[in-house]
Amino acid sequence: MNAFQPSRPPLHPVEPRRRSLPRPKKHLRQRSYQVMALETTAKITVNLVIATAAVSALVQLLPYHWLQQDKLREIRTEVKLVEGRVNTLRAEFSRNFDPQQAKSIRQEQSYRFDPSQRQIVLINPDRKDAEQSDSKP
């Protein structure tokens, strides 16, 4: 049982290998590597050209951007100043058209006084004494 048994011939006949399609030769493989290397080099070159164009465009656009930012800051400052002025003018406008304050506004603008009011003139007493001493010989 443990003895070696003679090998049996295969039931199906073994077909001999056909060499109709030769394997790609070494120079064909090298050529495909050269094509891949050339393609990769072309891609890298194109990407470098695009990157260079983008960087140069940014270099040209940055000063323009900074200038626009400065102008925007100036305009915002002017807007704040004008807003303050507009608020003042609005308050004055609403005061001028307030019927309850019309009388006081007329007095301010015309320097006339209501007959029922008395005009008070303040005199500095020291000045009055100085004027009197100057008038005496």
PDB file of C-alpha atoms in Angstrom:
ATOM      1  CA  MET A   1       0.000   0.000   0.000  1.00  0.00           C
ATOM      2  CA  ASN A   2       2.705   2.343   0.732  1.00  0.00           C
ATOM      3  CA  ALA A   3       4.617   1.339  -2.283  1.00  0.00           C
ATOM      4  CA  PHE A   4       5.111   3.617  -5.198  1.00  0.00           C
ATOM      5  CA  GLN A   5       2.734   3.067  -7.961  1.00  0.00           C
ATOM      6  CA  PRO A   6       3.719   3.609 -11.548  1.00  0.00           C
ATOM      7  CA  SER A   7       2.419   6.821 -13.045  1.00  0.00           C
ATOM      8  CA  ARG A   8      -0.463   6.493 -15.400  1.00  0.00           C
ATOM      9  CA  PRO A   9      -0.524   8.209 -18.702  1.00  0.00           C
ATOM     10  CA  PRO A  10      -3.077  11.045 -18.859  1.00  0.00           C
ATOM     11  CA  LEU A  11      -6.432  10.201 -20.269  1.00  0.00           C
ATOM     12  CA  HIS A  12      -6.576  13.314 -22.403  1.00  0.00           C
ATOM     13  CA  PRO A  13      -3.761  13.974 -24.788  1.00  0.00           C
ATOM     14  CA  VAL A  14      -1.670  17.010 -23.897  1.00  0.00           C
ATOM     15  CA  GLU A  15      -1.714  19.605 -26.619  1.00  0.00           C
ATOM     16  CA  PRO A  16       1.618  21.072 -27.498  1.00  0.00           C
ATOM     17  CA  ARG A  17       2.001  24.804 -26.812  1.00  0.00           C
ATOM     18  CA  ARG A  18       1.595  27.051 -29.731  1.00  0.00           C
ATOM     19  CA  ARG A  19       3.929  29.950 -30.169  1.00  0.00           C
ATOM     20  CA  SER A  20       1.792  31.932 -32.544  1.00  0.00           C
ATOM     21  CA  LEU A  21       1.814  35.139 -30.410  1.00  0.00           C
ATOM     22  CA  PRO A  22       5.292  36.107 -29.366  1.00  0.00           C
ATOM     23  CA  ARG A  23       5.741  37.911 -26.076  1.00  0.00           C
ATOM     24  CA  PRO A  24       6.427  41.638 -26.170  1.00  0.00           C
ATOM     25  CA  LYS A  25      10.077  42.135 -26.442  1.00  0.00           C
ATOM     26  CA  LYS A  26      12.211  44.169 -24.119  1.00  0.00           C
ATOM     27  CA  HIS A  27      12.513  47.165 -26.451  1.00  0.00           C
ATOM     28  CA  LEU A  28       8.706  47.410 -26.756  1.00  0.00           C
ATOM     29  CA  ARG A  29       8.395  47.572 -22.961  1.00  0.00           C
ATOM     30  CA  GLN A  30      11.083  50.232 -22.837  1.00  0.00           C
ATOM     31  CA  ARG A  31       9.254  52.191 -25.471  1.00  0.00           C
ATOM     32  CA  SER A  32       6.012  52.127 -23.451  1.00  0.00           C
ATOM     33  CA  TYR A  33       7.977  53.371 -20.411  1.00  0.00           C
ATOM     34  CA  GLN A  34       9.432  56.156 -22.548  1.00  0.00           C
ATOM     35  CA  VAL A  35       5.958  57.150 -23.726  1.00  0.00           C
ATOM     36  CA  MET A  36       4.714  57.192 -20.135  1.00  0.00           C
ATOM     37  CA  ALA A  37       7.729  59.265 -19.057  1.00  0.00           C
ATOM     38  CA  LEU A  38       7.153  61.692 -21.924  1.00  0.00           C
ATOM     39  CA  GLU A  39       3.457  61.993 -21.069  1.00  0.00           C
ATOM     40  CA  THR A  40       4.226  62.575 -17.385  1.00  0.00           C
ATOM     41  CA  THR A  41       6.822  65.208 -18.280  1.00  0.00           C
ATOM     42  CA  ALA A  42       4.307  66.957 -20.534  1.00  0.00           C
ATOM     43  CA  LYS A  43       1.694  66.969 -17.751  1.00  0.00           C
ATOM     44  CA  ILE A  44       4.174  68.391 -15.229  1.00  0.00           C
ATOM     45  CA  THR A  45       5.262  71.068 -17.706  1.00  0.00           C
ATOM     46  CA  VAL A  46       1.676  72.101 -18.438  1.00  0.00           C
ATOM     47  CA  ASN A  47       0.880  72.234 -14.716  1.00  0.00           C
ATOM     48  CA  LEU A  48       3.970  74.356 -14.053  1.00  0.00           C
ATOM     49  CA  VAL A  49       2.974  76.777 -16.810  1.00  0.00           C
ATOM     50  CA  ILE A  50      -0.547  77.062 -15.363  1.00  0.00           C
ATOM     51  CA  ALA A  51       0.830  77.553 -11.842  1.00  0.00           C
ATOM     52  CA  THR A  52       3.219  80.245 -13.067  1.00  0.00           C
ATOM     53  CA  ALA A  53       0.389  82.054 -14.834  1.00  0.00           C
ATOM     54  CA  ALA A  54      -1.748  81.910 -11.688  1.00  0.00           C
ATOM     55  CA  VAL A  55       1.053  83.268  -9.501  1.00  0.00           C
ATOM     56  CA  SER A  56       1.806  86.099 -11.915  1.00  0.00           C
ATOM     57  CA  ALA A  57      -1.891  86.993 -12.058  1.00  0.00           C
ATOM     58  CA  LEU A  58      -2.029  87.097  -8.260  1.00  0.00           C
ATOM     59  CA  VAL A  59       1.082  89.271  -8.124  1.00  0.00           C
ATOM     60  CA  GLN A  60      -0.572  91.725 -10.500  1.00  0.00           C
ATOM     61  CA  LEU A  61      -3.925  91.660  -8.699  1.00  0.00           C
ATOM     62  CA  LEU A  62      -2.707  92.081  -5.108  1.00  0.00           C
ATOM     63  CA  PRO A  63      -1.685  95.772  -5.409  1.00  0.00           C
ATOM     64  CA  TYR A  64      -5.009  96.529  -7.070  1.00  0.00           C
ATOM     65  CA  HIS A  65      -6.810  94.696  -4.249  1.00  0.00           C
ATOM     66  CA  TRP A  66      -4.891  96.664  -1.594  1.00  0.00           C
ATOM     67  CA  LEU A  67      -5.691  99.928  -3.353  1.00  0.00           C
ATOM     68  CA  GLN A  68      -9.378  99.054  -3.455  1.00  0.00           C
ATOM     69  CA  GLN A  69      -9.312  98.172   0.248  1.00  0.00           C
ATOM     70  CA  ASP A  70      -7.754 101.581   1.054  1.00  0.00           C
ATOM     71  CA  LYS A  71     -10.410 103.357  -0.999  1.00  0.00           C
ATOM     72  CA  LEU A  72     -13.122 101.342   0.734  1.00  0.00           C
ATOM     73  CA  ARG A  73     -11.761 102.358   4.160  1.00  0.00           C
ATOM     74  CA  GLU A  74     -11.763 106.030   3.112  1.00  0.00           C
ATOM     75  CA  ILE A  75     -15.320 105.781   1.832  1.00  0.00           C
ATOM     76  CA  ARG A  76     -16.484 104.100   5.043  1.00  0.00           C
ATOM     77  CA  THR A  77     -14.888 106.878   7.089  1.00  0.00           C
ATOM     78  CA  GLU A  78     -16.578 109.529   4.949  1.00  0.00           C
ATOM     79  CA  VAL A  79     -19.904 107.707   5.250  1.00  0.00           C
ATOM     80  CA  LYS A  80     -19.624 107.765   9.052  1.00  0.00           C
ATOM     81  CA  LEU A  81     -18.911 111.500   9.007  1.00  0.00           C
ATOM     82  CA  VAL A  82     -21.795 112.184   6.649  1.00  0.00           C
ATOM     83  CA  GLU A  83     -24.128 110.014   8.742  1.00  0.00           C
ATOM     84  CA  GLY A  84     -23.325 112.164  11.770  1.00  0.00           C
ATOM     85  CA  ARG A  85     -24.021 115.301   9.764  1.00  0.00           C
ATOM     86  CA  VAL A  86     -27.266 113.857   8.396  1.00  0.00           C
ATOM     87  CA  ASN A  87     -28.422 112.956  11.901  1.00  0.00           C
ATOM     88  CA  THR A  88     -27.690 116.527  13.051  1.00  0.00           C
ATOM     89  CA  LEU A  89     -29.566 117.979  10.091  1.00  0.00           C
ATOM     90  CA  ARG A  90     -32.519 115.644  10.693  1.00  0.00           C
ATOM     91  CA  ALA A  91     -32.753 116.717  14.301  1.00  0.00           C
ATOM     92  CA  GLU A  92     -32.563 120.374  13.266  1.00  0.00           C
ATOM     93  CA  PHE A  93     -35.147 119.802  10.525  1.00  0.00           C
ATOM     94  CA  SER A  94     -37.594 118.166  12.894  1.00  0.00           C
ATOM     95  CA  ARG A  95     -37.009 120.989  15.397  1.00  0.00           C
ATOM     96  CA  ASN A  96     -37.599 123.673  12.738  1.00  0.00           C
ATOM     97  CA  PHE A  97     -40.926 122.168  11.749  1.00  0.00           C
ATOM     98  CA  ASP A  98     -42.109 121.582  15.292  1.00  0.00           C
ATOM     99  CA  PRO A  99     -45.043 123.990  15.860  1.00  0.00           C
ATOM    100  CA  GLN A 100     -44.413 124.131  19.599  1.00  0.00           C
ATOM    101  CA  GLN A 101     -40.913 125.496  19.067  1.00  0.00           C
ATOM    102  CA  ALA A 102     -41.718 127.888  16.233  1.00  0.00           C
ATOM    103  CA  LYS A 103     -41.823 130.907  18.551  1.00  0.00           C
ATOM    104  CA  SER A 104     -38.444 130.218  20.134  1.00  0.00           C
ATOM    105  CA  ILE A 105     -36.883 129.597  16.706  1.00  0.00           C
ATOM    106  CA  ARG A 106     -38.196 132.926  15.416  1.00  0.00           C
ATOM    107  CA  GLN A 107     -36.676 134.679  18.420  1.00  0.00           C
ATOM    108  CA  GLU A 108     -33.322 132.986  17.861  1.00  0.00           C
ATOM    109  CA  GLN A 109     -33.192 133.895  14.186  1.00  0.00           C
ATOM    110  CA  SER A 110     -34.565 137.448  14.316  1.00  0.00           C
ATOM    111  CA  TYR A 111     -33.186 138.708  17.637  1.00  0.00           C
ATOM    112  CA  ARG A 112     -36.618 140.071  18.470  1.00  0.00           C
ATOM    113  CA  PHE A 113     -38.184 139.518  21.808  1.00  0.00           C
ATOM    114  CA  ASP A 114     -41.688 138.944  22.912  1.00  0.00           C
ATOM    115  CA  PRO A 115     -43.142 142.151  24.357  1.00  0.00           C
ATOM    116  CA  SER A 116     -44.029 140.319  27.528  1.00  0.00           C
ATOM    117  CA  GLN A 117     -40.346 139.440  28.050  1.00  0.00           C
ATOM    118  CA  ARG A 118     -37.760 141.822  29.394  1.00  0.00           C
ATOM    119  CA  GLN A 119     -34.322 142.008  27.950  1.00  0.00           C
ATOM    120  CA  ILE A 120     -31.549 141.502  30.476  1.00  0.00           C
ATOM    121  CA  VAL A 121     -28.120 142.919  29.782  1.00  0.00           C
ATOM    122  CA  LEU A 122     -25.325 141.738  32.030  1.00  0.00           C
ATOM    123  CA  ILE A 123     -22.679 144.292  32.844  1.00  0.00           C
ATOM    124  CA  ASN A 124     -19.374 143.525  34.470  1.00  0.00           C
ATOM    125  CA  PRO A 125     -19.144 145.849  37.520  1.00  0.00           C
ATOM    126  CA  ASP A 126     -15.345 145.988  37.377  1.00  0.00           C
ATOM    127  CA  ARG A 127     -15.487 147.169  33.827  1.00  0.00           C
ATOM    128  CA  LYS A 128     -18.023 149.846  34.712  1.00  0.00           C
ATOM    129  CA  ASP A 129     -15.709 151.187  37.434  1.00  0.00           C
ATOM    130  CA  ALA A 130     -12.795 151.194  35.006  1.00  0.00           C
ATOM    131  CA  GLU A 131     -14.817 153.114  32.418  1.00  0.00           C
ATOM    132  CA  GLN A 132     -15.872 155.696  35.001  1.00  0.00           C
ATOM    133  CA  SER A 133     -12.281 156.243  36.193  1.00  0.00           C
ATOM    134  CA  ASP A 134     -11.116 156.659  32.601  1.00  0.00           C
ATOM    135  CA  SER A 135     -13.793 159.265  31.907  1.00  0.00           C
ATOM    136  CA  LYS A 136     -12.763 161.426  34.944  1.00  0.00           C
ATOM    137  CA  PRO A 137      -9.942 163.885  34.269  1.00  0.00           C
TER     138      PRO A 137
END
